[in-house]
mmCIF file of C-alpha atoms and ligand atoms in Angstrom:
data_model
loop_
_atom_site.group_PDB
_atom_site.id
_atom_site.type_symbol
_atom_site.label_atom_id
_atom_site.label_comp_id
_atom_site.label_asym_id
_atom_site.label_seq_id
_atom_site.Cartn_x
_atom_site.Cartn_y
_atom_site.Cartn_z
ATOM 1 C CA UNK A 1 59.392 110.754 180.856
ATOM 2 C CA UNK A 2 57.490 113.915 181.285
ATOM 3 C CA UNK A 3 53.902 113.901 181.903
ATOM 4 C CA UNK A 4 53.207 117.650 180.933
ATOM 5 C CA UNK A 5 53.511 118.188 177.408
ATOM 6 C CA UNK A 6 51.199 117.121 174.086
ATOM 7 C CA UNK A 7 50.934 112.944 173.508
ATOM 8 C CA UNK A 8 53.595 111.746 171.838
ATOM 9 C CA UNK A 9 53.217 109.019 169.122
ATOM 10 C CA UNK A 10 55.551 105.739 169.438
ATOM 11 C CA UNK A 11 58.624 105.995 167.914
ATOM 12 C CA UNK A 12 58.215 104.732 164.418
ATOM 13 C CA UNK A 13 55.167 106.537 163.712
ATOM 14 C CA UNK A 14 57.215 110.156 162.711
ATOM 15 C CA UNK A 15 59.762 108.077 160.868
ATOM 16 C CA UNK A 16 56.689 107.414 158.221
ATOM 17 C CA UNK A 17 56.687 109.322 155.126
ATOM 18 C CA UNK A 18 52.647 109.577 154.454
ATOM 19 C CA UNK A 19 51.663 107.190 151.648
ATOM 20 C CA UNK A 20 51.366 109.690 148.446
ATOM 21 C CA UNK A 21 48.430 108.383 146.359
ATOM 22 C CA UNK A 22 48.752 108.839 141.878
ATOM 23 C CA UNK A 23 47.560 112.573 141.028
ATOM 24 C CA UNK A 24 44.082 112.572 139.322
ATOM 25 C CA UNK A 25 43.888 115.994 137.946
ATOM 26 C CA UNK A 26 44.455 117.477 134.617
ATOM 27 C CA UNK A 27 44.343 121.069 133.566
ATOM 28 C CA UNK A 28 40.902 122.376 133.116
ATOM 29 C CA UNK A 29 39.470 122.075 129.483
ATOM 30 C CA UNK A 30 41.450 118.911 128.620
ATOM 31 C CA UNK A 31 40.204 115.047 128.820
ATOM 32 C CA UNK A 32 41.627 113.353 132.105
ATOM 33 C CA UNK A 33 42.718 110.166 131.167
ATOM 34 C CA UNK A 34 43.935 109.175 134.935
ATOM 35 C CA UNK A 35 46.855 106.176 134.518
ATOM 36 C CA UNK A 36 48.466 106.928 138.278
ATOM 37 C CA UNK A 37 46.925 104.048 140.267
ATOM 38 C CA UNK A 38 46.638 100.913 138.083
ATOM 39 C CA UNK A 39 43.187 100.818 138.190
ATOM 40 C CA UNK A 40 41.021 99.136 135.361
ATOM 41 C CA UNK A 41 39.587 100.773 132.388
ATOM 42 C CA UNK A 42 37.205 97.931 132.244
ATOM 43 C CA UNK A 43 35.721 99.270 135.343
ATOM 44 C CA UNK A 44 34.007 97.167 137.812
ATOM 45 C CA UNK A 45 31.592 93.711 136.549
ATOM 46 C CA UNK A 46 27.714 95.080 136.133
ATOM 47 C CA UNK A 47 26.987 92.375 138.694
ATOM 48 C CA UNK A 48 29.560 93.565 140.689
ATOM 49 C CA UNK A 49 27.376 97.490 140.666
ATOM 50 C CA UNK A 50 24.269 95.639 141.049
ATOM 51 C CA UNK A 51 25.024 93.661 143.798
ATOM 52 C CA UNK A 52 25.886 97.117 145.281
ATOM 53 C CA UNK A 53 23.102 98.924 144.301
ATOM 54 C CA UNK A 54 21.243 96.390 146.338
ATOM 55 C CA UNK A 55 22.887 96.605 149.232
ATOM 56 C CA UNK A 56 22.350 99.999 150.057
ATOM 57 C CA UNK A 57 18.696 99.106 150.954
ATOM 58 C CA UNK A 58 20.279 97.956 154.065
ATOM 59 C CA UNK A 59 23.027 100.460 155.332
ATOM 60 C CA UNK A 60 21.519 100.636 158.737
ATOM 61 C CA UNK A 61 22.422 96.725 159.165
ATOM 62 C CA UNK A 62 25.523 95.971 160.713
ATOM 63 C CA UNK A 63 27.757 93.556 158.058
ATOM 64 C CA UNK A 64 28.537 90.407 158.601
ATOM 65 C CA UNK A 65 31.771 90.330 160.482
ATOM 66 C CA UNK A 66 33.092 87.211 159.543
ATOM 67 C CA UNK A 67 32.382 88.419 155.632
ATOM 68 C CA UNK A 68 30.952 85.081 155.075
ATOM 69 C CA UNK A 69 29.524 85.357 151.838
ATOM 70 C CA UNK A 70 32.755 87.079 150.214
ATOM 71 C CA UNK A 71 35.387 84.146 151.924
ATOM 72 C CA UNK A 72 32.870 81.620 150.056
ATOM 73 C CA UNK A 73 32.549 83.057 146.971
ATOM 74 C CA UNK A 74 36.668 83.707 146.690
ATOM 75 C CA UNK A 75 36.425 80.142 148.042
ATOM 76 C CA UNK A 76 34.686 78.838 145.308
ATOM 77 C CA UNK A 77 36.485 80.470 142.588
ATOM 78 C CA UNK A 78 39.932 79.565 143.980
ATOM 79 C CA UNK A 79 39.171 75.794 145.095
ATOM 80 C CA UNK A 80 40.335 77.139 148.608
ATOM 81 C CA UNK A 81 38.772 76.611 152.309
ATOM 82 C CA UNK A 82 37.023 79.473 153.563
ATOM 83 C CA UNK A 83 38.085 79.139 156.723
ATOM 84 C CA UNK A 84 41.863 80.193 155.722
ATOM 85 C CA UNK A 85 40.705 83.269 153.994
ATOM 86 C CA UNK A 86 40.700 86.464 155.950
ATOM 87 C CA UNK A 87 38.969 89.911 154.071
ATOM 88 C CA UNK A 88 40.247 93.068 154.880
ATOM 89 C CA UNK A 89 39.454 96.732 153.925
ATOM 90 C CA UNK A 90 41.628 96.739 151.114
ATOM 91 C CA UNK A 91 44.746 94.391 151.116
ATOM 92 C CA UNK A 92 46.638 97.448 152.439
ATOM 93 C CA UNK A 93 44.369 96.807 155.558
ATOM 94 C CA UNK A 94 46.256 93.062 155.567
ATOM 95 C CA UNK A 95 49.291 93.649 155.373
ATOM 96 C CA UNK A 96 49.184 96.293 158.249
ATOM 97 C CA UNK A 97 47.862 93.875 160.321
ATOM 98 C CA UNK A 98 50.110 91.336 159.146
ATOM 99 C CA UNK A 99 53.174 93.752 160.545
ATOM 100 C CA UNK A 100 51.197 94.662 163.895
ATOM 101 C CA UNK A 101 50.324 90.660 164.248
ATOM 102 C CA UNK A 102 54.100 89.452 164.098
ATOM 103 C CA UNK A 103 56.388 92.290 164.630
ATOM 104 C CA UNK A 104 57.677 93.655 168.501
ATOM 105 C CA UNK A 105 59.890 96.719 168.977
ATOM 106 C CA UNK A 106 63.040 96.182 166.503
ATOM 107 C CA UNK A 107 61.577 93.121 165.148
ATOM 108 C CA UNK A 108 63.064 93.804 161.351
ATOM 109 C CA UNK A 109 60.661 93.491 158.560
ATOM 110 C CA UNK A 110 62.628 93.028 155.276
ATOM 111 C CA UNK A 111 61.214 94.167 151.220
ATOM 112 C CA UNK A 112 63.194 95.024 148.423
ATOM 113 C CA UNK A 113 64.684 98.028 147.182
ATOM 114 C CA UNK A 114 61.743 99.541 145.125
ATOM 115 C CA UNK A 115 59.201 97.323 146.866
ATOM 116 C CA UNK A 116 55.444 98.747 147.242
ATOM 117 C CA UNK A 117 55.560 101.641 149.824
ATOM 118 C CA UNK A 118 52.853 100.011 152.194
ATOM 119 C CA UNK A 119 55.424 97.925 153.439
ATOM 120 C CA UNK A 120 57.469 100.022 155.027
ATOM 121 C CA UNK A 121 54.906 102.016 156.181
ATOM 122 C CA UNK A 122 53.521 99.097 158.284
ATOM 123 C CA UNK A 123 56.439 97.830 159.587
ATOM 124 C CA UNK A 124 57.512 101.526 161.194
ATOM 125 C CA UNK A 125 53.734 101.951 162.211
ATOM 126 C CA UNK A 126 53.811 98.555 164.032
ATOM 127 C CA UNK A 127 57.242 99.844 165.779
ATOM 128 C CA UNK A 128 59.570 97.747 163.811
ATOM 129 C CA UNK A 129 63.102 98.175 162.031
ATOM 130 C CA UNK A 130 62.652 98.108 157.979
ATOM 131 C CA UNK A 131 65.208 96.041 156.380
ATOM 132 C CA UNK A 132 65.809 96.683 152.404
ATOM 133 C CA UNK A 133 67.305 94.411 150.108
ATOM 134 C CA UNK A 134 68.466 95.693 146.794
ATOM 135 C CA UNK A 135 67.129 94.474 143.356
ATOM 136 C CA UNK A 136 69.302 93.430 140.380
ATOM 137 C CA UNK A 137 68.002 94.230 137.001
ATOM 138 C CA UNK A 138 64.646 96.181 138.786
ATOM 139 C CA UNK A 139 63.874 92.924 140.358
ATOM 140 C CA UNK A 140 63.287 91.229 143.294
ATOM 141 C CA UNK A 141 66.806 89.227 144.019
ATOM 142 C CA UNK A 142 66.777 86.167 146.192
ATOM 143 C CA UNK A 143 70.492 85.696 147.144
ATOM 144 C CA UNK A 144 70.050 89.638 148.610
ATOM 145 C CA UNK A 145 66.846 89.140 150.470
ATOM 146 C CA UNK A 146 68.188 85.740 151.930
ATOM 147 C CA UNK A 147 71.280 88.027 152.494
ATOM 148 C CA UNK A 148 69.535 90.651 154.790
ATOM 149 C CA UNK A 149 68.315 87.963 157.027
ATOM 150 C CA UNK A 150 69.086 88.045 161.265
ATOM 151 C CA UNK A 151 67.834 86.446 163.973
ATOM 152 C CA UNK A 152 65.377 89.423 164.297
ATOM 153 C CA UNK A 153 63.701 88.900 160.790
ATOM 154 C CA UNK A 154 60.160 88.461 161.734
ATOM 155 C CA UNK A 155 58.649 89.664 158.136
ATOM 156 C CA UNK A 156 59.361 89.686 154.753
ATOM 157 C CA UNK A 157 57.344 91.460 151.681
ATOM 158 C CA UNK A 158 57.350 90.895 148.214
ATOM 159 C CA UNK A 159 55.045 92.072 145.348
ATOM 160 C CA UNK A 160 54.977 89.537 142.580
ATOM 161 C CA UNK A 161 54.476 90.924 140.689
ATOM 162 C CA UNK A 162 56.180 94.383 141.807
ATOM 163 C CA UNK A 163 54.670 97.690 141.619
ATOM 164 C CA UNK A 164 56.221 99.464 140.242
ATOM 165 C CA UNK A 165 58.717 97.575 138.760
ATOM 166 C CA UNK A 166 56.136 95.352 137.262
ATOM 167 C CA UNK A 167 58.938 92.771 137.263
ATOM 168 C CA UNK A 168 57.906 88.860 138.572
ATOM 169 C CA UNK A 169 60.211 86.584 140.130
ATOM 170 C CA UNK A 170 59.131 82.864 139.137
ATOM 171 C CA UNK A 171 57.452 80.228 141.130
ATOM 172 C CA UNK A 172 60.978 78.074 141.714
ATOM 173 C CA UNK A 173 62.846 81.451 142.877
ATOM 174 C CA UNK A 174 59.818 82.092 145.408
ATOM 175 C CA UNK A 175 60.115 78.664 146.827
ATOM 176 C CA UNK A 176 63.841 79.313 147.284
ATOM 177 C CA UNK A 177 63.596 82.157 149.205
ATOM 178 C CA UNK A 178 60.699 80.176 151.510
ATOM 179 C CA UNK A 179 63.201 77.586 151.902
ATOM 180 C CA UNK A 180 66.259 79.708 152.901
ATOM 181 C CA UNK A 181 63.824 81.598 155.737
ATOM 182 C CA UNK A 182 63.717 80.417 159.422
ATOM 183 C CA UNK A 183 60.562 78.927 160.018
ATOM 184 C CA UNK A 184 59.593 81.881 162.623
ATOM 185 C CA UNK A 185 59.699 84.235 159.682
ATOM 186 C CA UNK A 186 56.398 84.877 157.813
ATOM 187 C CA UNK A 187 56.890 84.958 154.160
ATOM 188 C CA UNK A 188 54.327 87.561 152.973
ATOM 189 C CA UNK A 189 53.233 87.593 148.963
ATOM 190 C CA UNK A 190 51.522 90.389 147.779
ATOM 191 C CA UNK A 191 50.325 89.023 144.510
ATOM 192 C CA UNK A 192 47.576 92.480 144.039
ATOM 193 C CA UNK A 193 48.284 91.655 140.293
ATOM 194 C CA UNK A 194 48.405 88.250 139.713
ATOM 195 C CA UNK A 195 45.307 87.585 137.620
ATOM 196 C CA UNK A 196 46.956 89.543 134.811
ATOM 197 C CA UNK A 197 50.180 87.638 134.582
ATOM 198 C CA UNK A 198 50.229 85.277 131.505
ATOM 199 C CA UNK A 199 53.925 83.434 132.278
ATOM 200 C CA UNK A 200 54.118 79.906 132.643
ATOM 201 C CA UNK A 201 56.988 80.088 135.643
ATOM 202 C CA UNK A 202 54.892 82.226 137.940
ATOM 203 C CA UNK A 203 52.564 81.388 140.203
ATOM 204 C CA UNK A 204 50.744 83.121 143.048
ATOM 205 C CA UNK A 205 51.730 81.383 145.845
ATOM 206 C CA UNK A 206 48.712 79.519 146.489
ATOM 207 C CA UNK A 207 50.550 75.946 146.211
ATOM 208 C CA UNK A 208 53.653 77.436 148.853
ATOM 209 C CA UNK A 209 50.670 78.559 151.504
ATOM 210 C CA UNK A 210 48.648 75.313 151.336
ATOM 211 C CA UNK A 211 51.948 73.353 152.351
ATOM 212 C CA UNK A 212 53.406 75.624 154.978
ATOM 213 C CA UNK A 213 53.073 77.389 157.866
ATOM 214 C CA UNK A 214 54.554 80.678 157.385
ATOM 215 C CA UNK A 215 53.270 81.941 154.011
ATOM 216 C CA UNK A 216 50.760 83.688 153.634
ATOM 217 C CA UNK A 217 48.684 85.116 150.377
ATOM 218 C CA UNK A 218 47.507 88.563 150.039
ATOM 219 C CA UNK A 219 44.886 89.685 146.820
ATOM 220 C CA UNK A 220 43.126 92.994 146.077
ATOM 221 C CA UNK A 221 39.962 93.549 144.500
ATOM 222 C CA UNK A 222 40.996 96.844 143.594
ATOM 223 C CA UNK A 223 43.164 96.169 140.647
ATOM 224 C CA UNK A 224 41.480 94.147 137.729
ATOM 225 C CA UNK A 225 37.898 93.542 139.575
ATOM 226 C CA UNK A 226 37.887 97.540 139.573
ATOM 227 C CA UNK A 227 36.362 97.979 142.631
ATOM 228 C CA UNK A 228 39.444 100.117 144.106
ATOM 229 C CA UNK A 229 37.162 102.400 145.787
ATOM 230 C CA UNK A 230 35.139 100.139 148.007
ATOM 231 C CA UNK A 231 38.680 98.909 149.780
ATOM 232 C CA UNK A 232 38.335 95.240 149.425
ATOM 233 C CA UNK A 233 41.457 92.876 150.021
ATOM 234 C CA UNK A 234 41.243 88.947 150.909
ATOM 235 C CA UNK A 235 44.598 86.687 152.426
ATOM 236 C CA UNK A 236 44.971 83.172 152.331
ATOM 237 C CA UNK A 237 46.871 81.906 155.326
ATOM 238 C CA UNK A 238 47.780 78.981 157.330
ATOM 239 C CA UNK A 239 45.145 78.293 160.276
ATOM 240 C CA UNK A 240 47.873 80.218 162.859
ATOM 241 C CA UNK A 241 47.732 83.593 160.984
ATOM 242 C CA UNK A 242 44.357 83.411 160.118
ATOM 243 C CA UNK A 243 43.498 83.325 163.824
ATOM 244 C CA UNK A 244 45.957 86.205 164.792
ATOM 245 C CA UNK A 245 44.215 87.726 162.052
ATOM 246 C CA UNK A 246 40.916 87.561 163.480
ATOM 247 C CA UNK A 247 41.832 88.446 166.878
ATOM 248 C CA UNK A 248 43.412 91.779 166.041
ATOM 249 C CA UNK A 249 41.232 93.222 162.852
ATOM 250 C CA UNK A 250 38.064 95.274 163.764
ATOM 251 C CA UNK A 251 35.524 93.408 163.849
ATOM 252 C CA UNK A 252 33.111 94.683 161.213
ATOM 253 C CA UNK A 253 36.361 95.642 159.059
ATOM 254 C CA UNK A 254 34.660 94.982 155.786
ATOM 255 C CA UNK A 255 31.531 96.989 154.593
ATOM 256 C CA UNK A 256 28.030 95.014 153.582
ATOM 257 C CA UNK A 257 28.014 96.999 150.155
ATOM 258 C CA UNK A 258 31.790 95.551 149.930
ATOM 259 C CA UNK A 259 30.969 92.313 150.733
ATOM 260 C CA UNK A 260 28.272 91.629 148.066
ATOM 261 C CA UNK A 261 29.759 93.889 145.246
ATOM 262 C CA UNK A 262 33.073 91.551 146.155
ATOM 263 C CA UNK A 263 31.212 87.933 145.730
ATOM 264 C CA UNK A 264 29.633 88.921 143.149
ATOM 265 C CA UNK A 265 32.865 90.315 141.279
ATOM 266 C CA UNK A 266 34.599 87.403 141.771
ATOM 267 C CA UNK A 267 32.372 85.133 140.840
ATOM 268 C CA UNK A 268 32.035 86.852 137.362
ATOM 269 C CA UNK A 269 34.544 84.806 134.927
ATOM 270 C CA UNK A 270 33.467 86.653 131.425
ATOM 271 C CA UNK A 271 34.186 90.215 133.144
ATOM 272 C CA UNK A 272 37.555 89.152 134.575
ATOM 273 C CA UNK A 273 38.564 87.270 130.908
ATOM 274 C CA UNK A 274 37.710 90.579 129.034
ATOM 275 C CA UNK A 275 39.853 92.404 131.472
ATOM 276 C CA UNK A 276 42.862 90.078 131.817
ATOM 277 C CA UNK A 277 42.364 90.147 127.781
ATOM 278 C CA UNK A 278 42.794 93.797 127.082
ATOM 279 C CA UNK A 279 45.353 94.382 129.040
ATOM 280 C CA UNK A 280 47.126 91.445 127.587
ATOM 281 C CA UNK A 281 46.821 92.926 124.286
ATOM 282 C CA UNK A 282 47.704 96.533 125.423
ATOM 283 C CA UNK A 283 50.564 95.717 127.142
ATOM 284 C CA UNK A 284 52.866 94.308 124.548
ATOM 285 C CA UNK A 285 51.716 97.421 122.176
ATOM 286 C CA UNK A 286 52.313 100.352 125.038
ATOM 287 C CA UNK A 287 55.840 98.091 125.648
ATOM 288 C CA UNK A 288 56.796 98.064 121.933
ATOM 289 C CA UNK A 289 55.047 101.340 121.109
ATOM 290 C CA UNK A 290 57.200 103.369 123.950
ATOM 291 C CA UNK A 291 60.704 101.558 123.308
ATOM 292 C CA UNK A 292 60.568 102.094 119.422
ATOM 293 C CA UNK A 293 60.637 105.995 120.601
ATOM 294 C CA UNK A 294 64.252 105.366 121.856
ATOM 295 C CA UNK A 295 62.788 104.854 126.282
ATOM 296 C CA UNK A 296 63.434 101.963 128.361
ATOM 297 C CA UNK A 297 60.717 100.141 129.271
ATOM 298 C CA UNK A 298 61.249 97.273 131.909
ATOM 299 C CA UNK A 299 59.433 94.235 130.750
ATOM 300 C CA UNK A 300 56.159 93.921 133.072
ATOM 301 C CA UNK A 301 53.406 91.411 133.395
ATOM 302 C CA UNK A 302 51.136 93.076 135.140
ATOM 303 C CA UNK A 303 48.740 96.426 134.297
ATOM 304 C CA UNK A 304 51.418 98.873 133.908
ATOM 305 C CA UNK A 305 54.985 99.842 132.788
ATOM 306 C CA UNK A 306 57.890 101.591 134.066
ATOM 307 C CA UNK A 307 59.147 103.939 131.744
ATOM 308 C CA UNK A 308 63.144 105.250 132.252
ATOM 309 C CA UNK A 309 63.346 109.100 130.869
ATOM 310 C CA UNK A 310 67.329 110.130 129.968
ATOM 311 C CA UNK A 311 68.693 113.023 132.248
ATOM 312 C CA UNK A 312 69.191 115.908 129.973
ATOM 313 C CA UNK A 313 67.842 118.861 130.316
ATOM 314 C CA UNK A 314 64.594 119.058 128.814
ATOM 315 C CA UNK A 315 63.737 115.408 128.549
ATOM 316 C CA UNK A 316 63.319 114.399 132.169
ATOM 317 C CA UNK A 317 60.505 111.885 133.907
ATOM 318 C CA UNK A 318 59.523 115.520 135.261
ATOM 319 C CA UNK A 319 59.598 117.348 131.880
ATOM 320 C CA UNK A 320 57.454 114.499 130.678
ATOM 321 C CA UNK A 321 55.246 114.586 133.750
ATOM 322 C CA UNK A 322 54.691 117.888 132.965
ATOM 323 C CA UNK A 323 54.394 117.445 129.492
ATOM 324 C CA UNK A 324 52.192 115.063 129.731
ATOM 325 C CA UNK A 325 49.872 116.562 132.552
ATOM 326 C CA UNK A 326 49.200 119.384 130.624
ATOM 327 C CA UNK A 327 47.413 116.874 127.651
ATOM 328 C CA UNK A 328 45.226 115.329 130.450
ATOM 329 C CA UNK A 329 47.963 112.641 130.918
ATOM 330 C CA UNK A 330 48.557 111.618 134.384
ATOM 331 C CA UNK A 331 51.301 109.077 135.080
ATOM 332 C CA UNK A 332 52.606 108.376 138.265
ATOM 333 C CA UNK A 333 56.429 109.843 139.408
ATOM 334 C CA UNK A 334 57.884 107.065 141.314
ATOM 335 C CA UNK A 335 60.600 109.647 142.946
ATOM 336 C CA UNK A 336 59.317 107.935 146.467
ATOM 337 C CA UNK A 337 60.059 104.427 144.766
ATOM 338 C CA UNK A 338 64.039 105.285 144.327
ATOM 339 C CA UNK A 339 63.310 105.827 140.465
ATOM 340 C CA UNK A 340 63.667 109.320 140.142
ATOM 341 C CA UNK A 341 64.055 109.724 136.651
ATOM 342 C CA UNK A 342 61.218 107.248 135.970
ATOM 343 C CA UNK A 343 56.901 107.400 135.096
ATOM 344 C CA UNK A 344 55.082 104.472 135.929
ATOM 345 C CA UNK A 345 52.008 104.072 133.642
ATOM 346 C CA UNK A 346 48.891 102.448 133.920
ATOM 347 C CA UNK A 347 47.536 100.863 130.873
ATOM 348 C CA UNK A 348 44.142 102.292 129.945
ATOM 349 C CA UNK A 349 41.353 102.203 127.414
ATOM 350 C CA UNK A 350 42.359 102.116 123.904
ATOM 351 C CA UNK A 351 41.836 105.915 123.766
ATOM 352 C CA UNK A 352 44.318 106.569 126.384
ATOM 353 C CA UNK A 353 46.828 104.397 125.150
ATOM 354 C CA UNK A 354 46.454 105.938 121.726
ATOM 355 C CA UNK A 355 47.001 109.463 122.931
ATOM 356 C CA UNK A 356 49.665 108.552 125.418
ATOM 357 C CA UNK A 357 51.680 106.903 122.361
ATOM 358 C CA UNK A 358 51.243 110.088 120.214
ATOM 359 C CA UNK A 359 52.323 112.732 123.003
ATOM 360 C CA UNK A 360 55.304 110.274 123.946
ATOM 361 C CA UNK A 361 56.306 110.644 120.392
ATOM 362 C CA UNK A 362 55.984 114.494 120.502
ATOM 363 C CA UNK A 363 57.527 114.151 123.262
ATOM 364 C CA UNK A 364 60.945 112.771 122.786
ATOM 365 C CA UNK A 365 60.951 114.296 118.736
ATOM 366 C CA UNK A 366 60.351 111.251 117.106
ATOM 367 C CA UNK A 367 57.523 110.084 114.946
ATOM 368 C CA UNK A 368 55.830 106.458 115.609
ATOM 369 C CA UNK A 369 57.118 104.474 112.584
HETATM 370 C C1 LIG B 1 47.426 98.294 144.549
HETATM 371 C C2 LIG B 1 48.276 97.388 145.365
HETATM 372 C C3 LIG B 1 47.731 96.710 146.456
HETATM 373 C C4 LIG B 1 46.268 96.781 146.748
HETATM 374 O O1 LIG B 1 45.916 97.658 147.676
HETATM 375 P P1 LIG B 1 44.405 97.691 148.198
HETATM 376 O O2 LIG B 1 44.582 98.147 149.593
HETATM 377 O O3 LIG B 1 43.861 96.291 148.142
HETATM 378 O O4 LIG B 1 43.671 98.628 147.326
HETATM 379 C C5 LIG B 1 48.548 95.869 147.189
HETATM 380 N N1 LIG B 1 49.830 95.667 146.834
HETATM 381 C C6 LIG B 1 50.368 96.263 145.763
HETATM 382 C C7 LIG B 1 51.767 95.956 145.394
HETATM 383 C C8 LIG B 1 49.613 97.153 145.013
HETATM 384 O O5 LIG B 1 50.158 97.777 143.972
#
């Protein structure tokens, strides 16, 4: 070890390809209608901007550390005890500490083939081996995860549903792959988009953490409470993460403003109903709209859809990127993801939608029937 040249970071850290966020620029002179980051065109509840505005009479005021008010309120609206909630700055926030809680040097964390990126990213950052399991059908596949399993398995991420798949694997298949883990392995669900799922077989997971001791929750209020940009994320856990949890994370990880503009979000039913409601409604027409133009679409249940471009010349995920761009139209490439010749797409106000439908069909030639 040499002493005289620049710090060096732990192995892992180099190995990490920088999380890429969704573009949010369009060519000057057009409408932006931004659809790269699943984020709600509801926006968030006026409540939810209220409690804010209120809050920033106080910024000199340390928060509360424990984020009290916000495990209560999520308390309330879940039926769940407080004291196995843990808030974070963002679930992204969580499931970093998750990895840095549970995983040594060449502990393996294991996700699935086009899992969410975060994953792997906090498994090399905590100095771990990331383990991938391939998906059949563009989702997540038990019998391979269960597969991919050593004795050094300390971890394992899903997304359920997946972005940005937006595939679901049902309640029975979760509890399958909980029972065919070791007990020492945590069992992480990342269910950021689970309040816009309408299928009877799934379920969050809330049900598998209450009865074990090695699953754990995670939830977002950045998705369908729109509050992306105050980083807001919650886990429910059994009582030994939860106290890892809270040994490890900062302690004043979660802002006041955050705090209030997150209990009073959750705690706002109507706002959440509307939401849930248009994208219901949206996604079965963006679904139907975009296959009748002759593109896969792979069937999601959550606030966005994977669209599969052909590989010709001229008809690309990047011709239509580019196409698309250049009408204020920004998708997301999923290139990182292992879908190359794929868009992800967020659904968005009625407007968007609209006007993505109609330069989709200019697009590929064909004219909405
Ligand atoms: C958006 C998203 C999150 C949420 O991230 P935050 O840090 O809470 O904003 C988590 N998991 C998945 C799969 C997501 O797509």
């Amino acid at each position: 070890m040499t002493t005289d040249t620049a710090p060096t970071p732990r192995p892992g850290a180099l190995a990490i390809d920088a999380y890429v966020p969704g573009k949010s620029r369009a060519p000057a002179g057009v409408k932006l209608h931004k659809l790269s980051s699943n984020e709600t065109p509801l926006g968030p509840s006026p409540k939810a901007i209220a409690a804010f505005r209120e809050a920033a009479g106080s910024l000199e005021i340390y928060p509360d550390g424990s984020s009290s008010a916000l495990r209560e309120a999520i308390a309330r609206a879940h039926g769940l005890d407080p004291e196995r909630i843990v808030c974070g700055a963002g679930s992204d926030e969580l499931l970093s500490l998750l990895a840095s809680a549970y995983l040594a040097p060449g502990d393996e964390g294991l996700f699935t083939e086009h899992g969410f990126l975060v994953y792997k990213i906090a498994i090399l950052a905590a100095g771990g081996a990331p383990v991938v399991a391939p998906e059949t059908n563009l989702t997540t596949d038990v019998d391979a995860l269960l597969a991919r399993v050593t004795d050094r398995t300390r971890i394992v991420y899903i997304a359920n549903p997946n972005n940005p798949t937006g595939t679901y694997l049902p309640f029975d298949e979760v509890k399958r792959l909980h029972a065919g883990l070791p007990k020492s392995t945590l069992l992480v669900l990342d269910a950021a988009y689970s309040e816009y799922v309408r299928a009877n077989d799934y379920a969050a997971g809330i049900e598998l953490v209450s009865g074990s001791e090695n699953v754990v929750m995670t939830r977002t209020f950045s998705k369908v409470f729109g509050l992306a940009s105050l980083r807001i994320g919650w886990l429910y856990g059994p009582e030994g993460v939860v106290d890892a949890l809270n040994r490890i994370r900062g302690p004043f990880n979660v802002s006041g403003p955050a705090i209030a503009a997150g209990a009073a979000a959750v705690a706002d039913r109507a706002h959440l109903d509307a939401a849930v409601a248009h994208n219901s409604e949206w996604l079965v027409k963006l679904t139907e709209g975009v296959r009748a133009l002759g593109l896969e679409v792979a069937p999601s249940v959550a606030n966005f859809i994977l669209i599969r471009f052909p590989k010709d010349a001229g008809r690309t995920a990047a011709d239509a990127d580019a196409f698309l761009t250049s009408r204020g139209l920004v998708l997301r490439a999923v290139g990182a993801y292992g879908l190359p010749d794929c868009l992800r797409l967020t659904i968005g106000s009625a407007e968007a939608n609209e006007t993505v439908l109609a330069a989709l069909a200019e697009f590929t030639g064909k004219s909405r029937g």
